[in-house]
Coordinates of C-alpha atoms in Angstrom, one line a residue:
M1 CA 151.9 166.9 98.6
L2 CA 152.7 168.5 95.3
E3 CA 150.4 171.3 94.2
L4 CA 148.9 170.7 90.7
L5 CA 148.6 174.1 89.0
A6 CA 146.2 174.0 86.1
P7 CA 145.5 176.8 83.3
A8 CA 142.1 178.5 83.2
G9 CA 141.7 180.6 80.0
S10 CA 138.0 180.7 80.3
M11 CA 135.5 179.9 82.9
E12 CA 134.8 176.6 81.2
A13 CA 138.5 175.5 81.3
L14 CA 138.5 176.7 85.0
R15 CA 135.6 174.2 85.9
A16 CA 137.3 171.6 84.0
A17 CA 140.5 171.9 86.1
V18 CA 138.8 172.3 89.3
Q19 CA 136.6 169.2 88.9
N20 CA 139.5 167.0 87.8
G21 CA 141.6 167.8 90.9
A22 CA 143.5 170.7 90.3
D23 CA 144.9 172.3 93.5
A24 CA 145.3 175.6 92.0
V25 CA 144.4 177.6 88.8
Y26 CA 146.2 180.4 87.0
L27 CA 144.3 182.9 84.9
G28 CA 144.5 186.3 83.4
C29 CA 142.2 189.6 83.9
G30 CA 142.7 192.7 81.8
A31 CA 145.6 193.8 79.8
F32 CA 148.6 192.6 81.7
N33 CA 148.8 188.9 81.2
A34 CA 150.8 187.1 78.8
R35 CA 147.8 185.3 76.9
Q36 CA 145.9 188.2 75.3
S37 CA 144.4 185.8 72.9
A38 CA 142.7 183.7 75.4
K39 CA 139.1 184.4 76.5
N40 CA 140.5 185.5 80.0
F41 CA 138.3 187.1 82.7
T42 CA 136.6 190.4 83.5
P43 CA 136.9 192.1 86.9
Q44 CA 133.3 190.5 87.5
T45 CA 134.1 186.9 86.4
L46 CA 137.3 187.1 88.2
V47 CA 135.4 187.5 91.4
D48 CA 133.1 184.7 90.3
A49 CA 136.1 182.4 89.6
I50 CA 137.6 183.1 93.0
K51 CA 134.4 182.2 94.8
Y52 CA 133.9 179.1 92.8
C53 CA 137.4 177.8 93.4
H54 CA 137.7 179.0 97.0
V55 CA 134.4 177.1 98.1
R56 CA 136.1 173.9 96.7
G57 CA 139.3 174.4 98.2
V58 CA 141.2 175.5 95.1
Q59 CA 143.5 178.6 95.0
V60 CA 143.5 181.2 92.2
H61 CA 146.9 182.7 91.0
L62 CA 146.4 186.0 88.9
T63 CA 148.9 186.4 86.0
L64 CA 150.2 189.8 85.8
N65 CA 153.3 188.6 83.8
T66 CA 153.9 191.1 81.0
L67 CA 156.2 194.3 80.9
V68 CA 154.3 197.2 82.0
S69 CA 154.9 200.9 81.0
D70 CA 154.9 203.8 83.2
R71 CA 151.6 205.2 81.7
E72 CA 150.0 201.8 82.7
M73 CA 151.1 201.7 86.3
T74 CA 147.8 203.3 87.7
E75 CA 145.7 200.7 85.8
A76 CA 147.9 198.0 87.1
A77 CA 147.6 199.3 90.7
E78 CA 143.9 199.4 90.3
L79 CA 143.8 195.5 89.2
I80 CA 146.2 194.7 92.0
R81 CA 144.2 196.3 94.6
Y82 CA 140.9 194.8 93.2
A83 CA 142.3 191.2 93.0
A84 CA 143.5 191.5 96.7
Q85 CA 140.4 192.9 97.9
N86 CA 138.6 189.9 96.4
N87 CA 140.9 187.2 97.9
I88 CA 143.2 186.3 95.3
D89 CA 145.7 183.9 96.5
A90 CA 148.9 184.9 94.4
F91 CA 150.3 187.3 91.8
I92 CA 152.4 185.9 89.0
V93 CA 154.7 188.7 87.8
Q94 CA 157.4 189.6 85.5
D95 CA 158.2 193.2 85.7
L96 CA 160.2 194.2 88.7
G97 CA 158.0 197.5 89.0
V98 CA 154.9 195.4 89.3
V99 CA 156.5 193.3 91.9
Q100 CA 157.1 196.5 94.0
L101 CA 153.4 197.7 93.3
C102 CA 152.3 194.2 94.7
R103 CA 154.2 194.7 97.8
Q104 CA 153.0 198.1 98.6
I105 CA 149.2 197.7 97.6
A106 CA 149.0 194.1 98.8
P107 CA 151.5 193.0 101.2
G108 CA 149.7 189.9 102.4
V109 CA 149.3 188.4 98.9
P110 CA 152.3 186.2 97.8
I111 CA 154.1 187.1 94.7
H112 CA 155.3 184.4 92.3
G113 CA 158.2 185.2 89.9
S114 CA 156.9 184.3 86.4
T115 CA 158.9 182.1 84.0
Q116 CA 159.0 185.4 81.8
M117 CA 161.6 186.6 84.4
T118 CA 163.8 184.0 83.0
V119 CA 165.1 182.9 86.5
H120 CA 167.4 179.8 85.5
S121 CA 169.9 179.8 88.2
L122 CA 170.3 179.9 92.0
P123 CA 171.7 183.5 92.1
G124 CA 168.4 184.5 90.2
V125 CA 166.3 182.8 92.8
L126 CA 168.1 184.4 95.7
L127 CA 167.6 187.7 93.8
C128 CA 163.9 187.2 93.8
A129 CA 163.8 186.0 97.5
A130 CA 165.8 189.3 98.4
M131 CA 162.8 191.3 96.7
G132 CA 160.2 189.5 98.6
I133 CA 159.0 187.1 96.1
K134 CA 157.8 183.9 97.6
R135 CA 157.8 181.5 94.7
V136 CA 159.8 181.3 91.4
V137 CA 158.6 179.5 88.4
L138 CA 161.9 178.3 86.8
S139 CA 162.7 178.4 83.0
R140 CA 161.5 175.3 81.3
E141 CA 164.9 175.0 79.6
L142 CA 166.6 173.7 82.9
S143 CA 168.0 170.1 83.4
R144 CA 167.1 167.9 86.3
E145 CA 170.6 168.4 87.8
E146 CA 170.1 172.2 87.7
I147 CA 166.4 171.9 89.3
R148 CA 167.8 169.6 92.0
Y149 CA 170.5 171.9 92.9
I150 CA 168.1 175.1 93.0
C151 CA 165.7 173.2 95.2
A152 CA 168.4 172.1 97.5
N153 CA 169.7 175.7 98.1
S154 CA 166.5 177.9 97.6
P155 CA 165.1 179.8 100.5
I156 CA 161.7 180.1 98.6
E157 CA 159.2 177.8 96.7
I158 CA 160.2 176.3 93.6
E159 CA 157.6 175.8 90.6
V160 CA 158.3 173.9 87.5
F161 CA 156.3 173.5 84.1
V162 CA 155.6 169.8 83.7
H163 CA 153.4 169.7 80.6
G164 CA 152.7 172.1 77.4
A165 CA 154.3 174.1 75.0
L166 CA 157.9 175.1 74.8
C167 CA 159.5 178.4 73.3
M168 CA 162.3 178.2 71.0
C169 CA 163.9 180.7 73.1
Y170 CA 163.9 181.3 76.9
S171 CA 160.5 182.7 77.8
G172 CA 160.5 186.5 78.0
Q173 CA 163.7 186.7 75.8
C174 CA 162.4 186.4 72.2
Y175 CA 161.7 189.3 70.3
M176 CA 161.1 187.6 67.0
S177 CA 157.3 188.1 66.8
A178 CA 157.6 191.9 68.0
M179 CA 160.4 192.3 65.1
I180 CA 158.4 190.4 62.4
G181 CA 154.9 191.8 63.4
G182 CA 154.9 194.1 65.9
R183 CA 153.5 191.4 68.7
S184 CA 155.6 191.3 71.6
G185 CA 155.6 188.3 73.6
N186 CA 156.4 190.4 76.5
R187 CA 153.3 192.1 76.0
G188 CA 150.9 188.9 75.8
R189 CA 150.6 188.9 71.9
C190 CA 153.1 186.5 70.7
A191 CA 152.1 185.3 67.1
Q192 CA 154.3 182.3 67.5
P193 CA 156.4 182.6 64.5
C194 CA 158.6 179.8 65.8
R195 CA 155.8 177.5 64.5
Q196 CA 156.0 178.7 60.9
S197 CA 158.2 177.0 58.1
Y198 CA 161.4 178.6 56.9
G199 CA 163.6 177.9 54.1
Y200 CA 165.3 179.1 50.7
T201 CA 166.5 177.5 47.5
H202 CA 166.4 173.8 47.8
W203 CA 165.9 174.0 51.5
Q204 CA 162.0 174.7 51.9
E205 CA 159.0 174.2 54.1
K206 CA 161.2 173.2 57.1
Y207 CA 160.3 173.7 60.6
P208 CA 163.8 174.5 62.4
L209 CA 162.2 176.4 65.3
S210 CA 159.1 174.2 66.3
L211 CA 159.7 172.5 69.5
K212 CA 157.5 169.4 70.7
D213 CA 155.5 170.0 74.0
N214 CA 157.0 169.3 77.1
C215 CA 155.9 166.1 79.2
L216 CA 157.5 165.2 82.4
I217 CA 154.5 163.0 83.8
P218 CA 157.0 160.1 84.3
Y219 CA 159.2 162.1 86.7
L220 CA 156.4 163.4 89.1
R221 CA 157.8 161.5 92.2
E222 CA 161.4 162.5 91.4
L223 CA 160.3 166.2 91.3
Q224 CA 158.6 165.7 94.6
E225 CA 161.8 164.3 96.0
M226 CA 163.9 167.2 94.7
G227 CA 161.4 169.6 96.9
V228 CA 159.6 171.2 93.8
V229 CA 156.2 172.7 95.6
S230 CA 154.2 173.1 92.4
L231 CA 153.8 171.3 89.0
K232 CA 152.4 173.7 86.3
L233 CA 150.4 172.7 83.3
E234 CA 150.6 175.1 80.3
G235 CA 147.6 175.9 78.2
R236 CA 145.5 179.0 78.9
M237 CA 145.2 179.1 75.0
K238 CA 143.9 175.5 74.9
R239 CA 140.3 174.5 75.0
P240 CA 138.5 173.3 78.1
E241 CA 138.4 169.6 76.9
Y242 CA 142.2 169.9 76.8
V243 CA 142.5 171.2 80.1
W244 CA 140.1 168.4 81.5
V245 CA 142.1 165.6 79.9
V246 CA 145.4 167.0 81.1
T247 CA 144.6 168.0 84.4
K248 CA 142.7 164.3 84.9
V249 CA 145.7 162.4 83.8
Y250 CA 148.2 164.3 86.0
A251 CA 145.9 164.6 89.0
D252 CA 145.3 160.7 88.9
A253 CA 148.9 159.9 88.6
L254 CA 149.8 162.2 91.5
R255 CA 146.9 161.1 93.9
E256 CA 147.7 157.3 93.2
G257 CA 151.3 157.8 93.3
R258 CA 152.0 155.9 90.1
D259 CA 153.4 156.3 86.6
P260 CA 150.8 157.0 83.8
T261 CA 149.2 154.2 81.9
A262 CA 149.5 153.6 78.4
Q263 CA 145.9 154.8 77.7
E264 CA 146.6 158.1 79.7
L265 CA 149.6 158.8 77.6
R266 CA 147.6 158.0 74.6
A267 CA 144.9 160.5 76.0
L268 CA 147.6 163.3 76.4
E269 CA 148.8 162.8 72.9
E270 CA 145.4 162.9 71.3
A271 CA 144.3 165.9 73.3
F272 CA 147.4 167.7 71.8
S273 CA 150.8 167.1 70.7
R274 CA 153.4 168.2 68.1
Q275 CA 154.3 164.8 66.7
G276 CA 154.6 163.4 70.2
F277 CA 156.3 165.1 73.4
T278 CA 159.7 165.9 74.4
D279 CA 161.7 165.5 77.8
G280 CA 164.9 166.9 76.1
Y281 CA 165.6 169.7 78.3
Y282 CA 164.9 168.0 81.6
M283 CA 167.1 164.9 80.7
G284 CA 169.8 167.1 79.3
R285 CA 169.3 165.4 75.8
K286 CA 169.0 168.3 73.3
G287 CA 168.8 167.7 69.6
P288 CA 166.7 167.3 66.5
E289 CA 164.3 164.7 68.3
M290 CA 163.1 167.8 70.2
F291 CA 161.5 169.3 67.2
G292 CA 157.8 168.5 65.8
V293 CA 154.9 170.3 64.3
R294 CA 151.1 170.1 64.9
E295 CA 149.9 167.6 62.4
N296 CA 146.7 167.8 60.5
T297 CA 145.0 164.8 62.5
P298 CA 141.2 164.4 63.1
E299 CA 139.9 165.9 66.5
P300 CA 139.5 163.1 69.0
R301 CA 136.0 163.5 69.0
Q302 CA 135.0 160.7 71.6
L303 CA 137.7 161.9 74.1
F304 CA 136.7 165.5 73.9
A305 CA 132.9 164.4 74.1
E306 CA 133.6 162.5 77.2
A307 CA 135.5 165.7 78.6
R308 CA 132.7 168.1 77.8
A309 CA 130.1 165.7 79.3
A310 CA 131.9 165.7 82.5
Y311 CA 132.8 169.4 83.1
E312 CA 129.3 170.4 81.9
K313 CA 127.6 167.8 84.1
G314 CA 128.6 169.3 87.4
E315 CA 131.0 168.7 90.2
G316 CA 134.0 166.4 90.3
P317 CA 135.9 165.9 93.4
G318 CA 134.5 167.5 96.6
V319 CA 136.1 168.5 99.8
P320 CA 136.0 166.7 103.2
V321 CA 133.0 167.4 105.5
T322 CA 131.6 166.3 108.8
F323 CA 127.8 165.9 109.5
Y324 CA 126.2 166.5 112.7
A325 CA 122.6 165.6 113.7
M326 CA 120.9 166.1 117.2
V327 CA 117.5 164.4 117.6
R328 CA 115.6 165.0 120.9
A329 CA 112.0 164.4 121.7
G330 CA 109.8 167.5 121.9
Q331 CA 112.5 169.6 120.3
P332 CA 113.2 170.6 116.5
V333 CA 115.6 168.1 114.8
Q334 CA 118.9 170.1 114.1
V335 CA 121.4 169.1 111.5
G336 CA 124.9 170.8 110.4
V337 CA 127.8 170.2 108.2
E338 CA 131.3 171.5 108.7
D339 CA 134.3 171.5 106.3
R340 CA 137.9 171.4 107.1
D341 CA 138.4 174.9 107.1
G342 CA 135.7 175.6 109.7
P343 CA 132.6 177.2 108.2
V344 CA 129.3 175.5 109.2
A345 CA 126.0 175.3 107.6
A346 CA 122.9 174.4 110.0
A347 CA 119.3 173.9 109.6
Q348 CA 116.3 172.9 111.9
G349 CA 113.6 170.7 111.1
P350 CA 110.2 169.7 112.6
V351 CA 109.7 168.4 116.1
P352 CA 109.8 164.5 116.3

C-alpha cells in the first residue's frame, strides 16, 4: 500500500491531515527546515504532535532540510538527539554533514534524502544508499520514464511529490531569492521571486517564471505499479483547510483504488491553484502551458467552512481494535480493548 505523506505547517494542519487518512506527516521544528515562514513546531509541541500521531497509527517525519553551517552543528545535533529520544520516525535531510550527524546520534532513525538534495538520477540514488540513506525524495522535474527506471533499479525507497507548488528551478539549486534579497531557499527563507512579474519596455507585467502547481492524482495506480513507496503532498505554508481538502481527495482515491471525481478535482482547484494544474514534467510535455499565476478569486468559503468544521470537530478515521468482555457470576465484570500493535486497555466493573 502506498504511503500518503501530508504537510503539517501547524498543529491544526497536522490534525487535518491525520483525520483525513494521511499515513505520515512531515513537519519542521527550529531553524533547520526549509519553511521558516510556516508556524512550525516548538520542542514541546513536537512531542505533542508525535504522541498525537503515534496513537493514531501515523508516522512523523522531521524536516532538517536546510544547509547547516559549522557553528550551527551543535544546535542541529541537539535537535536530532531530542527528536530521536521522543520517537521521531524519520529525518528528511539535505546537508551531507547532517546526514552523518543523524547516523552518529540516532542510528536507529531512518534518513530520507530531501528533494533539496536534487537527486534526479540513479547514480544519485545509489550514492545516497551508500551513505546510509533509506529513502530518497526525487526531484519534481523527473518524467514518468525516469521515475520508473530509478524505481526498478533502486536499492532504497523512493518518494515522489504528487501535488503542490513547483519551483522554477530544481529545488535547492535556485539562488535568485538570496541574490535579490538575501533570503536563501537553502536556509528556509525563499521569498519566491519566481512568482513576481518581470518585463521591460513593451514587454511588461509578464510572469515568465511562475509554474502552475503539480497534480498527479490521475496517476496514483501507475506510480504504485512503478514501485514508488510514498506519495508526498506539498504545502507546509498552506492553511489547515487546504491540507484537509487535498489530503482527503488523495486518501479517498488511494483507499478506493479509483480516479478522482469531477467534484474532487474541482475541490482541489478551489483550495489552491495557479490557473489550474500541470503534469508537464511527469508526462514530458514541457512548454508554456505549464505556467500560471494565482488569480484574485474569492475564497471558497463553503469548502473551507466544511473543512474547518471537520477537523475542529474531532476524530476522523480510527484504527482497528478488538474488544474483549468477561462476565462471570460472583466476579467483577472485566472488559478490554487491544489495537493491532499490541497495547491493551482494561477495566473492571461491578459484580453481576
